[in-house]
mmCIF file of C-alpha atoms in Angstrom:
data_model
loop_
_atom_site.group_PDB
_atom_site.id
_atom_site.type_symbol
_atom_site.label_atom_id
_atom_site.label_comp_id
_atom_site.label_asym_id
_atom_site.label_seq_id
_atom_site.Cartn_x
_atom_site.Cartn_y
_atom_site.Cartn_z
ATOM 1 C CA MET R 1 78.812 6.058 -75.115
ATOM 2 C CA ALA R 2 79.335 2.171 -76.152
ATOM 3 C CA ILE R 3 79.254 0.646 -79.597
ATOM 4 C CA VAL R 4 77.090 -1.947 -79.963
ATOM 5 C CA LYS R 5 75.906 -4.826 -82.578
ATOM 6 C CA PHE R 6 72.090 -4.716 -83.529
ATOM 7 C CA GLY R 7 72.077 -8.881 -82.607
ATOM 8 C CA ASP R 8 74.207 -8.352 -79.535
ATOM 9 C CA VAL R 9 70.973 -6.526 -78.001
ATOM 10 C CA ALA R 10 68.166 -6.928 -79.732
ATOM 11 C CA THR R 11 66.564 -10.183 -80.879
ATOM 12 C CA ARG R 12 64.455 -11.294 -83.723
ATOM 13 C CA VAL R 13 61.332 -12.844 -81.984
ATOM 14 C CA ASN R 14 60.143 -16.165 -83.059
ATOM 15 C CA THR R 15 56.638 -16.825 -81.963
ATOM 16 C CA LYS R 16 54.827 -19.074 -83.964
ATOM 17 C CA GLU R 17 50.908 -18.395 -84.726
ATOM 18 C CA ASP R 18 48.225 -20.960 -86.623
ATOM 19 C CA ARG R 19 46.190 -18.382 -88.431
ATOM 20 C CA HIS R 20 43.607 -20.745 -88.744
ATOM 21 C CA ASN R 21 42.971 -21.576 -85.100
ATOM 22 C CA THR R 22 44.454 -18.559 -82.589
ATOM 23 C CA ASP R 23 42.782 -15.772 -81.157
ATOM 24 C CA LEU R 24 44.371 -13.074 -82.388
ATOM 25 C CA VAL R 25 41.999 -10.254 -84.490
ATOM 26 C CA TYR R 26 44.923 -8.593 -86.440
ATOM 27 C CA TYR R 27 47.548 -9.178 -89.083
ATOM 28 C CA VAL R 28 49.580 -6.612 -90.461
ATOM 29 C CA GLY R 29 51.204 -7.018 -94.152
ATOM 30 C CA GLY R 30 54.001 -4.836 -95.568
ATOM 31 C CA ASP R 31 51.181 -2.092 -97.312
ATOM 32 C CA HIS R 32 49.952 -1.574 -93.957
ATOM 33 C CA ILE R 33 53.273 -0.238 -92.560
ATOM 34 C CA ASP R 34 54.123 3.294 -93.729
ATOM 35 C CA SER R 35 57.566 4.538 -94.947
ATOM 36 C CA ASN R 36 59.608 6.556 -92.399
ATOM 37 C CA ALA R 37 57.150 5.853 -89.656
ATOM 38 C CA LEU R 38 57.526 5.332 -85.968
ATOM 39 C CA LYS R 39 54.112 3.589 -85.043
ATOM 40 C CA VAL R 40 51.915 1.095 -87.309
ATOM 41 C CA SER R 41 49.020 2.979 -88.013
ATOM 42 C CA LYS R 42 46.830 0.280 -90.439
ATOM 43 C CA ARG R 43 45.604 -3.361 -90.036
ATOM 44 C CA GLY R 44 43.581 -5.713 -91.468
ATOM 45 C CA VAL R 45 41.226 -8.545 -89.555
ATOM 46 C CA ILE R 46 42.672 -12.042 -89.769
ATOM 47 C CA LYS R 47 39.291 -13.867 -90.159
ATOM 48 C CA GLY R 48 38.153 -13.519 -93.963
ATOM 49 C CA ALA R 49 41.583 -12.517 -94.790
ATOM 50 C CA PRO R 50 42.986 -14.276 -97.816
ATOM 51 C CA LEU R 51 46.367 -14.778 -96.126
ATOM 52 C CA GLY R 52 49.148 -16.904 -97.645
ATOM 53 C CA PRO R 53 51.174 -19.588 -95.897
ATOM 54 C CA MET R 54 53.895 -17.683 -94.811
ATOM 55 C CA PHE R 55 51.574 -15.216 -92.055
ATOM 56 C CA TYR R 56 52.413 -17.301 -89.195
ATOM 57 C CA PHE R 57 54.899 -15.337 -86.601
ATOM 58 C CA GLY R 58 53.134 -13.544 -83.884
ATOM 59 C CA PHE R 59 53.588 -9.985 -82.152
ATOM 60 C CA LYS R 60 52.669 -8.091 -79.154
ATOM 61 C CA PRO R 61 51.806 -4.633 -78.483
ATOM 62 C CA GLY R 62 55.745 -2.931 -78.224
ATOM 63 C CA ASP R 63 57.546 -5.084 -80.774
ATOM 64 C CA ILE R 64 59.127 -4.053 -84.079
ATOM 65 C CA LEU R 65 57.498 -4.986 -87.298
ATOM 66 C CA PHE R 66 60.825 -4.400 -89.524
ATOM 67 C CA VAL R 67 60.035 -5.253 -93.298
ATOM 68 C CA THR R 68 62.390 -6.898 -95.249
ATOM 69 C CA ARG R 69 62.326 -6.615 -98.984
ATOM 70 C CA ASN R 70 62.742 -3.372 -100.826
ATOM 71 C CA PRO R 71 64.911 -1.506 -97.526
ATOM 72 C CA HIS R 72 64.612 1.792 -99.599
ATOM 73 C CA LEU R 73 61.152 1.929 -98.833
ATOM 74 C CA ARG R 74 61.896 2.507 -95.122
ATOM 75 C CA LYS R 75 59.739 0.210 -93.326
ATOM 76 C CA SER R 76 60.007 -0.646 -89.608
ATOM 77 C CA ALA R 77 57.624 0.693 -87.011
ATOM 78 C CA MET R 78 56.107 -0.214 -83.497
ATOM 79 C CA VAL R 79 53.100 -1.816 -82.930
ATOM 80 C CA ASP R 80 50.369 -1.155 -80.131
ATOM 81 C CA PHE R 81 48.089 -4.147 -80.682
ATOM 82 C CA SER R 82 48.842 -8.055 -81.161
ATOM 83 C CA GLY R 83 48.774 -9.851 -84.262
ATOM 84 C CA ILE R 84 49.950 -11.968 -87.056
ATOM 85 C CA CYS R 85 52.055 -10.656 -89.419
ATOM 86 C CA SER R 86 54.739 -13.235 -92.548
ATOM 87 C CA GLU R 87 58.062 -14.531 -92.371
ATOM 88 C CA LYS R 88 59.078 -11.715 -94.740
ATOM 89 C CA THR R 89 57.990 -9.529 -91.657
ATOM 90 C CA LEU R 90 60.857 -9.618 -88.680
ATOM 91 C CA VAL R 91 59.435 -8.795 -85.341
ATOM 92 C CA ILE R 92 61.786 -7.179 -83.230
ATOM 93 C CA ALA R 93 62.694 -6.861 -79.366
ATOM 94 C CA THR R 94 65.550 -5.875 -76.882
ATOM 95 C CA LYS R 95 67.165 -8.462 -74.951
ATOM 96 C CA ASP R 96 67.117 -6.091 -72.009
ATOM 97 C CA GLU R 97 65.445 -3.313 -71.654
ATOM 98 C CA ASN R 98 68.153 -1.914 -68.817
ATOM 99 C CA VAL R 99 70.316 -2.030 -71.120
ATOM 100 C CA LEU R 100 68.518 -0.855 -74.576
ATOM 101 C CA CYS R 101 65.007 0.339 -74.239
ATOM 102 C CA GLN R 102 62.661 -0.687 -76.952
ATOM 103 C CA LYS R 103 61.489 3.002 -77.938
ATOM 104 C CA TYR R 104 65.026 3.958 -78.411
ATOM 105 C CA LEU R 105 65.135 1.290 -80.741
ATOM 106 C CA ALA R 106 62.246 1.595 -82.396
ATOM 107 C CA GLY R 107 63.906 5.480 -82.960
ATOM 108 C CA VAL R 108 67.450 3.828 -84.063
ATOM 109 C CA MET R 109 66.018 1.285 -86.775
ATOM 110 C CA GLN R 110 64.522 5.124 -88.286
ATOM 111 C CA SER R 111 68.218 6.585 -88.565
ATOM 112 C CA ASP R 112 69.673 7.231 -91.999
ATOM 113 C CA ASP R 113 72.458 5.716 -90.973
ATOM 114 C CA PHE R 114 70.854 2.333 -90.160
ATOM 115 C CA TRP R 115 68.593 2.618 -93.878
ATOM 116 C CA ASP R 116 71.999 3.466 -95.451
ATOM 117 C CA PHE R 117 73.354 0.433 -93.902
ATOM 118 C CA LEU R 118 71.090 -1.574 -94.925
ATOM 119 C CA GLU R 119 70.901 0.107 -99.186
ATOM 120 C CA GLU R 120 75.178 -0.420 -98.675
ATOM 121 C CA ASN R 121 74.190 -4.651 -97.383
ATOM 122 C CA LYS R 122 71.030 -5.761 -99.365
ATOM 123 C CA SER R 123 70.967 -9.172 -100.571
ATOM 124 C CA GLY R 124 69.074 -10.198 -103.936
ATOM 125 C CA SER R 125 69.354 -8.124 -107.802
ATOM 126 C CA VAL R 126 65.748 -7.666 -108.474
ATOM 127 C CA ASN R 127 63.675 -8.154 -105.387
ATOM 128 C CA TYR R 128 65.983 -7.002 -103.047
ATOM 129 C CA PHE R 129 65.615 -8.327 -99.208
ATOM 130 C CA ILE R 130 67.812 -7.924 -95.722
ATOM 131 C CA ASN R 131 68.637 -10.901 -93.821
ATOM 132 C CA TRP R 132 68.381 -11.480 -90.044
ATOM 133 C CA SER R 133 72.026 -12.091 -90.067
ATOM 134 C CA THR R 134 73.239 -8.890 -92.491
ATOM 135 C CA LEU R 135 70.274 -7.154 -89.097
ATOM 136 C CA ALA R 136 72.274 -8.095 -86.476
ATOM 137 C CA GLU R 137 75.717 -7.190 -88.115
ATOM 138 C CA TYR R 138 74.408 -3.315 -87.976
ATOM 139 C CA GLU R 139 76.976 -1.127 -84.979
ATOM 140 C CA PHE R 140 75.701 1.995 -83.807
ATOM 141 C CA ASP R 141 76.117 4.204 -80.760
ATOM 142 C CA LEU R 142 73.981 3.231 -77.122
ATOM 143 C CA PRO R 143 74.223 6.195 -75.077
ATOM 144 C CA PRO R 144 73.397 5.481 -70.830
ATOM 145 C CA ILE R 145 69.859 4.185 -70.253
ATOM 146 C CA GLU R 146 68.898 6.846 -69.002
ATOM 147 C CA GLU R 147 70.033 9.196 -71.509
ATOM 148 C CA GLN R 148 67.899 6.693 -73.607
ATOM 149 C CA ARG R 149 64.712 6.648 -71.635
ATOM 150 C CA VAL R 150 65.157 10.586 -72.455
ATOM 151 C CA LEU R 151 65.104 10.333 -75.691
ATOM 152 C CA ALA R 152 62.981 8.783 -76.339
ATOM 153 C CA ALA R 153 60.653 10.162 -74.745
ATOM 154 C CA LYS R 154 60.873 13.315 -76.568
ATOM 155 C CA LEU R 155 60.660 11.686 -80.021
ATOM 156 C CA TRP R 156 57.557 9.799 -79.027
ATOM 157 C CA ALA R 157 55.666 13.279 -77.653
ATOM 158 C CA ALA R 158 56.571 14.333 -81.116
ATOM 159 C CA ASN R 159 55.275 11.497 -82.691
ATOM 160 C CA ASP R 160 51.886 11.736 -80.524
ATOM 161 C CA LEU R 161 51.802 15.195 -81.457
ATOM 162 C CA LYS R 162 52.249 14.359 -84.945
ATOM 163 C CA GLU R 163 49.432 12.081 -85.027
ATOM 164 C CA LYS R 164 47.304 14.461 -83.462
ATOM 165 C CA TYR R 165 48.060 16.735 -86.148
ATOM 166 C CA GLN R 166 47.310 13.762 -88.909
ATOM 167 C CA ASN R 167 43.820 13.091 -87.601
ATOM 168 C CA LEU R 168 43.270 16.748 -87.892
ATOM 169 C CA LEU R 169 43.976 16.052 -91.574
ATOM 170 C CA ALA R 170 41.870 13.431 -91.732
ATOM 171 C CA ALA R 171 38.895 14.994 -90.371
ATOM 172 C CA THR R 172 39.026 18.202 -92.075
ATOM 173 C CA ASP R 173 39.046 15.897 -95.308
ATOM 174 C CA GLU R 174 35.541 13.866 -93.683
ATOM 175 C CA MET R 175 34.399 16.773 -93.315
ATOM 176 C CA LEU R 176 34.680 18.201 -96.647
ATOM 177 C CA LYS R 177 33.321 14.962 -98.248
ATOM 178 C CA ALA R 178 30.088 15.028 -95.756
ATOM 179 C CA LYS R 179 29.284 18.738 -97.293
ATOM 180 C CA PHE R 180 29.780 17.879 -100.698
ATOM 181 C CA ARG R 181 27.477 14.938 -100.618
ATOM 182 C CA GLU R 182 25.024 17.191 -98.792
ATOM 183 C CA MET R 183 25.406 19.939 -101.282
ATOM 184 C CA PHE R 184 25.547 17.116 -104.296
ATOM 185 C CA LYS R 185 22.826 14.891 -103.083
ATOM 186 C CA GLN R 186 23.669 13.321 -106.881
ATOM 187 C CA LYS R 187 20.696 10.297 -106.726
ATOM 188 C CA THR R 188 17.949 13.036 -106.092
ATOM 189 C CA ALA R 189 19.086 15.298 -108.579
ATOM 190 C CA LEU R 190 16.482 15.291 -111.200
ATOM 191 C CA LYS R 191 14.347 16.479 -108.268
ATOM 192 C CA ASN R 192 16.006 19.036 -108.573
ATOM 193 C CA ASP R 193 16.325 19.720 -112.826
ATOM 194 C CA TRP R 194 19.542 19.601 -113.001
ATOM 195 C CA PRO R 195 21.116 18.076 -115.916
ATOM 196 C CA ILE R 196 23.014 15.396 -116.686
ATOM 197 C CA VAL R 197 25.319 16.357 -119.613
ATOM 198 C CA MET R 198 27.941 14.479 -121.743
ATOM 199 C CA PHE R 199 31.452 15.098 -120.288
ATOM 200 C CA LYS R 200 32.594 16.303 -123.461
ATOM 201 C CA GLU R 201 30.067 19.071 -123.010
ATOM 202 C CA ILE R 202 31.871 21.169 -120.162
ATOM 203 C CA CYS R 203 35.226 20.929 -121.917
ATOM 204 C CA VAL R 204 37.425 23.423 -123.466
ATOM 205 C CA CYS R 205 39.810 20.639 -124.666
ATOM 206 C CA GLY R 206 40.673 17.699 -124.497
ATOM 207 C CA PRO R 207 40.709 14.768 -123.000
ATOM 208 C CA GLN R 208 44.140 14.803 -124.574
ATOM 209 C CA ASN R 209 46.202 12.117 -124.608
ATOM 210 C CA GLY R 210 49.906 13.216 -122.940
ATOM 211 C CA PHE R 211 53.300 13.223 -124.319
ATOM 212 C CA TYR R 212 55.084 9.453 -125.257
ATOM 213 C CA ARG R 213 58.733 10.251 -123.883
ATOM 214 C CA LYS R 214 61.187 8.104 -125.273
ATOM 215 C CA GLY R 215 64.508 7.311 -124.014
ATOM 216 C CA SER R 216 66.635 10.033 -125.829
ATOM 217 C CA GLU R 217 64.735 12.713 -124.061
ATOM 218 C CA ILE R 218 65.068 12.096 -120.424
ATOM 219 C CA ASN R 219 67.558 14.206 -119.220
ATOM 220 C CA GLY R 220 66.198 17.527 -120.514
ATOM 221 C CA THR R 221 65.343 20.870 -118.940
ATOM 222 C CA VAL R 222 61.447 20.483 -119.338
ATOM 223 C CA ALA R 223 59.519 18.878 -116.126
ATOM 224 C CA ILE R 224 57.267 15.628 -116.880
ATOM 225 C CA LEU R 225 54.272 14.771 -114.563
ATOM 226 C CA LYS R 226 53.987 10.879 -114.312
ATOM 227 C CA MET R 227 51.580 8.274 -113.357
ATOM 228 C CA LYS R 228 52.776 8.182 -109.533
ATOM 229 C CA GLN R 229 52.168 11.576 -108.608
ATOM 230 C CA LEU R 230 48.266 11.272 -109.689
ATOM 231 C CA PHE R 231 48.097 9.010 -106.082
ATOM 232 C CA ALA R 232 50.902 10.930 -104.053
ATOM 233 C CA ASN R 233 48.837 14.733 -103.859
ATOM 234 C CA GLU R 234 45.074 15.781 -104.042
ATOM 235 C CA SER R 235 45.871 18.879 -105.810
ATOM 236 C CA MET R 236 48.912 18.509 -108.230
ATOM 237 C CA ASP R 237 51.752 21.104 -107.081
ATOM 238 C CA LEU R 238 54.363 19.921 -109.429
ATOM 239 C CA ALA R 239 57.146 21.625 -107.612
ATOM 240 C CA THR R 240 59.269 18.445 -106.691
ATOM 241 C CA ASP R 241 60.214 14.507 -108.160
ATOM 242 C CA CYS R 242 59.370 15.823 -111.490
ATOM 243 C CA ASP R 243 61.783 14.185 -114.608
ATOM 244 C CA ARG R 244 62.888 16.450 -116.993
ATOM 245 C CA ILE R 245 62.891 15.909 -120.831
ATOM 246 C CA SER R 246 63.568 17.625 -124.076
ATOM 247 C CA LEU R 247 60.523 19.116 -126.601
ATOM 248 C CA THR R 248 60.661 21.338 -129.418
ATOM 249 C CA GLU R 249 58.145 24.234 -129.220
ATOM 250 C CA GLY R 250 55.833 22.774 -130.460
ATOM 251 C CA GLU R 251 55.758 20.114 -128.264
ATOM 252 C CA LEU R 252 55.953 21.605 -125.046
ATOM 253 C CA LEU R 253 52.634 24.254 -126.483
ATOM 254 C CA LYS R 254 50.865 21.014 -127.544
ATOM 255 C CA TYR R 255 51.413 19.242 -123.695
ATOM 256 C CA ARG R 256 52.061 21.915 -121.206
ATOM 257 C CA LEU R 257 49.745 21.839 -118.672
ATOM 258 C CA THR R 258 47.672 24.858 -117.164
ATOM 259 C CA GLU R 259 46.388 25.589 -113.758
ATOM 260 C CA ASN R 260 43.487 23.730 -112.750
ATOM 261 C CA ASP R 261 43.570 21.625 -116.016
ATOM 262 C CA LEU R 262 42.252 17.870 -114.860
ATOM 263 C CA VAL R 263 44.472 14.888 -115.514
ATOM 264 C CA PHE R 264 42.815 11.429 -115.172
ATOM 265 C CA GLY R 265 44.912 8.340 -115.259
ATOM 266 C CA ARG R 266 44.938 6.975 -118.846
ATOM 267 C CA ARG R 267 46.294 3.340 -118.233
ATOM 268 C CA SER R 268 47.804 1.953 -115.318
ATOM 269 C CA LEU R 269 49.207 -1.081 -113.971
ATOM 270 C CA VAL R 270 47.643 -0.754 -110.279
ATOM 271 C CA LEU R 271 43.636 -0.603 -111.028
ATOM 272 C CA ALA R 272 42.849 2.550 -109.208
ATOM 273 C CA GLY R 273 45.136 4.593 -111.097
ATOM 274 C CA ALA R 274 43.605 4.162 -114.339
ATOM 275 C CA GLY R 275 40.276 6.994 -114.358
ATOM 276 C CA LYS R 276 41.717 8.371 -111.423
ATOM 277 C CA CYS R 277 41.364 12.492 -111.887
ATOM 278 C CA ARG R 278 43.589 15.260 -109.831
ATOM 279 C CA ARG R 279 43.694 19.091 -110.597
ATOM 280 C CA VAL R 280 46.883 20.446 -111.468
ATOM 281 C CA GLY R 281 47.491 22.786 -109.007
ATOM 282 C CA ALA R 282 50.289 25.766 -108.845
ATOM 283 C CA LEU R 283 53.388 25.810 -111.450
ATOM 284 C CA ARG R 284 56.333 26.737 -110.740
ATOM 285 C CA GLU R 285 58.038 25.714 -114.169
ATOM 286 C CA ASP R 286 56.730 24.545 -117.667
ATOM 287 C CA THR R 287 55.433 21.302 -117.135
ATOM 288 C CA VAL R 288 53.786 18.853 -119.497
ATOM 289 C CA PHE R 289 52.421 15.016 -118.809
ATOM 290 C CA GLU R 290 53.146 11.637 -119.964
ATOM 291 C CA SER R 291 50.992 8.868 -122.364
ATOM 292 C CA SER R 292 49.759 7.238 -119.099
ATOM 293 C CA MET R 293 47.680 10.242 -118.368
ATOM 294 C CA LEU R 294 44.631 12.540 -120.148
ATOM 295 C CA ARG R 295 44.474 16.178 -119.574
ATOM 296 C CA VAL R 296 41.256 18.062 -119.623
ATOM 297 C CA THR R 297 40.823 21.796 -119.702
ATOM 298 C CA LEU R 298 37.295 22.620 -118.174
ATOM 299 C CA ASP R 299 34.767 25.388 -119.249
ATOM 300 C CA VAL R 300 34.456 27.084 -116.090
ATOM 301 C CA ASN R 301 31.213 29.038 -116.874
ATOM 302 C CA LYS R 302 29.341 25.410 -116.750
ATOM 303 C CA ALA R 303 31.906 23.483 -114.232
ATOM 304 C CA VAL R 304 34.775 24.278 -112.220
ATOM 305 C CA PRO R 305 37.526 21.730 -111.615
ATOM 306 C CA ILE R 306 37.623 21.734 -107.706
ATOM 307 C CA PHE R 307 34.091 20.245 -108.274
ATOM 308 C CA VAL R 308 34.694 17.920 -110.634
ATOM 309 C CA GLN R 309 37.571 16.309 -108.725
ATOM 310 C CA ALA R 310 35.121 16.023 -105.865
ATOM 311 C CA TRP R 311 32.561 14.433 -107.648
ATOM 312 C CA SER R 312 35.065 11.422 -109.583
ATOM 313 C CA GLU R 313 36.017 10.784 -106.108
ATOM 314 C CA TRP R 314 32.921 11.455 -103.554
ATOM 315 C CA GLY R 315 29.825 11.255 -105.948
ATOM 316 C CA ASP R 316 28.822 9.246 -108.840
ATOM 317 C CA GLY R 317 31.281 10.273 -110.419
ATOM 318 C CA ALA R 318 33.743 6.997 -108.655
ATOM 319 C CA GLU R 319 31.215 4.994 -109.778
ATOM 320 C CA VAL R 320 30.732 5.839 -113.976
ATOM 321 C CA LEU R 321 34.485 5.920 -114.330
ATOM 322 C CA SER R 322 34.834 2.584 -112.697
ATOM 323 C CA LYS R 323 32.743 1.152 -115.286
ATOM 324 C CA LEU R 324 34.872 2.942 -118.119
ATOM 325 C CA ARG R 325 37.932 1.158 -117.557
ATOM 326 C CA SER R 326 38.630 -2.135 -119.308
ATOM 327 C CA GLY R 327 42.268 -4.312 -119.874
ATOM 328 C CA THR R 328 43.604 -7.075 -117.442
ATOM 329 C CA THR R 329 47.327 -6.530 -116.521
ATOM 330 C CA VAL R 330 47.247 -2.897 -117.551
ATOM 331 C CA VAL R 331 44.035 -1.390 -116.839
ATOM 332 C CA GLY R 332 42.702 1.727 -118.987
ATOM 333 C CA VAL R 333 40.290 4.515 -119.820
ATOM 334 C CA LYS R 334 39.985 5.901 -123.155
ATOM 335 C CA GLY R 335 39.378 9.408 -124.132
ATOM 336 C CA SER R 336 36.492 8.379 -126.649
ATOM 337 C CA ASP R 337 34.993 7.009 -123.181
ATOM 338 C CA LEU R 338 35.776 9.782 -120.976
ATOM 339 C CA LYS R 339 34.191 12.084 -123.582
ATOM 340 C CA THR R 340 30.744 10.713 -123.243
ATOM 341 C CA MET R 341 30.747 10.142 -119.790
ATOM 342 C CA PRO R 342 27.333 11.147 -118.076
ATOM 343 C CA ILE R 343 27.887 13.891 -115.461
ATOM 344 C CA ILE R 344 25.955 15.673 -113.486
ATOM 345 C CA LEU R 345 25.672 19.488 -113.899
ATOM 346 C CA PRO R 346 24.484 21.352 -110.695
ATOM 347 C CA PRO R 347 24.239 25.174 -110.825
ATOM 348 C CA ILE R 348 27.676 27.168 -111.218
ATOM 349 C CA ASP R 349 26.853 29.779 -108.266
ATOM 350 C CA LEU R 350 26.350 26.292 -105.890
ATOM 351 C CA GLN R 351 29.522 24.420 -107.375
ATOM 352 C CA ARG R 352 31.154 27.637 -106.748
ATOM 353 C CA GLU R 353 30.207 27.752 -103.211
ATOM 354 C CA PHE R 354 31.432 24.396 -102.278
ATOM 355 C CA VAL R 355 34.665 25.510 -103.671
ATOM 356 C CA VAL R 356 35.107 28.192 -101.370
ATOM 357 C CA ILE R 357 34.752 25.826 -98.360
ATOM 358 C CA ALA R 358 36.882 23.136 -100.029
ATOM 359 C CA ASN R 359 39.944 26.262 -100.851
ATOM 360 C CA ALA R 360 39.116 26.915 -96.772
ATOM 361 C CA ALA R 361 39.458 23.511 -95.630
ATOM 362 C CA GLU R 362 42.544 23.457 -98.048
ATOM 363 C CA THR R 363 44.310 26.030 -95.923
ATOM 364 C CA SER R 364 43.608 24.599 -92.781
ATOM 365 C CA LYS R 365 45.355 21.394 -93.958
ATOM 366 C CA SER R 366 48.429 23.446 -95.511
ATOM 367 C CA GLU R 367 48.723 24.696 -92.003
ATOM 368 C CA LEU R 368 47.865 21.323 -90.413
ATOM 369 C CA LYS R 369 50.680 20.119 -93.461
ATOM 370 C CA LYS R 370 53.481 22.853 -91.957
ATOM 371 C CA SER R 371 53.080 21.620 -88.378
ATOM 372 C CA ILE R 372 53.740 17.965 -89.386
ATOM 373 C CA ALA R 373 56.276 19.096 -91.043
ATOM 374 C CA SER R 374 57.808 21.209 -88.395
ATOM 375 C CA ILE R 375 57.394 17.759 -85.908
ATOM 376 C CA ASP R 376 58.727 15.391 -89.155
ATOM 377 C CA ALA R 377 62.408 17.836 -88.636
ATOM 378 C CA VAL R 378 62.525 17.863 -84.433
ATOM 379 C CA MET R 379 62.283 13.954 -85.306
ATOM 380 C CA LYS R 380 64.639 13.658 -87.341
ATOM 381 C CA GLY R 381 66.820 16.111 -85.111
ATOM 382 C CA LEU R 382 65.834 13.529 -82.163
ATOM 383 C CA ILE R 383 66.985 10.301 -84.443
ATOM 384 C CA ASP R 384 70.027 11.157 -86.150
ATOM 385 C CA GLY R 385 71.326 13.392 -83.647
#
């Protein structure tokens, strides 16, 4: 097994494209490449897109796109279509397929060793980036070509299986969304004599602002729910990724979350964050919520949390909540506005019927996620050895 430098066996592809005069259909930006993903699964359409002047590099199926900005995000993935990307994304290919297998190279660029090297050698002070000259200096073990092909075949077979499970996850979500809309046709709800009430009428507590944490309170013992977790989970299982803060008994009592509470984004630098609703799931420890959120405890004899969350995402609630947002740089939703927000109130038995369906879907998704986690472990073993 030889030790080689990246730049000796791989190259930066510099194919220029005029985005205003091209037969290519798609473009890929940094947001289209998922962290730790082996393959690019998203894309945009060039026609009509507000692309900046730096989108002029072409790529073809089999090329690897490497995002040079913020290497801690670990964005490097292979494409299976043609398109363009910006000059902030390097297009990488093997120099010789008989020396370095391209699909094996994609795995090398997912390894912990690869990303550790880039973290140690990144440039910049606030907005970190990687130059091609830095990437070219990375050294790695290169096994014989036949061994590369065998390892690459196993890696990509595992990735194909993972994608199938991910597609099943997405299909389960779509099924549940369709079932919700079928059961709760809110635009025709008045024909069914379903009342529309103010949100405060179905609450026993809240909307309540969260705890404002000062710097001196960081590194305590009580977990605090952060705004970004609203984006990460459909139901809030707060087992990981929580900061710890110090609280008095009174503060803990006031701000402690309980299972099936609802949390709404109160303010956010991201438009979608303000008004976003999530249900609190299983709690393994005392957990409070920060001031960027509003907490609500529902009267479950009138409305169940799973229904209200679904209404906020898939029903009329998405439009209602969007109208409550205000602000420019920091977008906000006021608790007082949330209180008077109109919400449809179907029969409680019908809501509970939906909960049964939603719980069954969640069980299926949980099993799929376990399978995906197992595949991830296999892939990591193949990549890192």
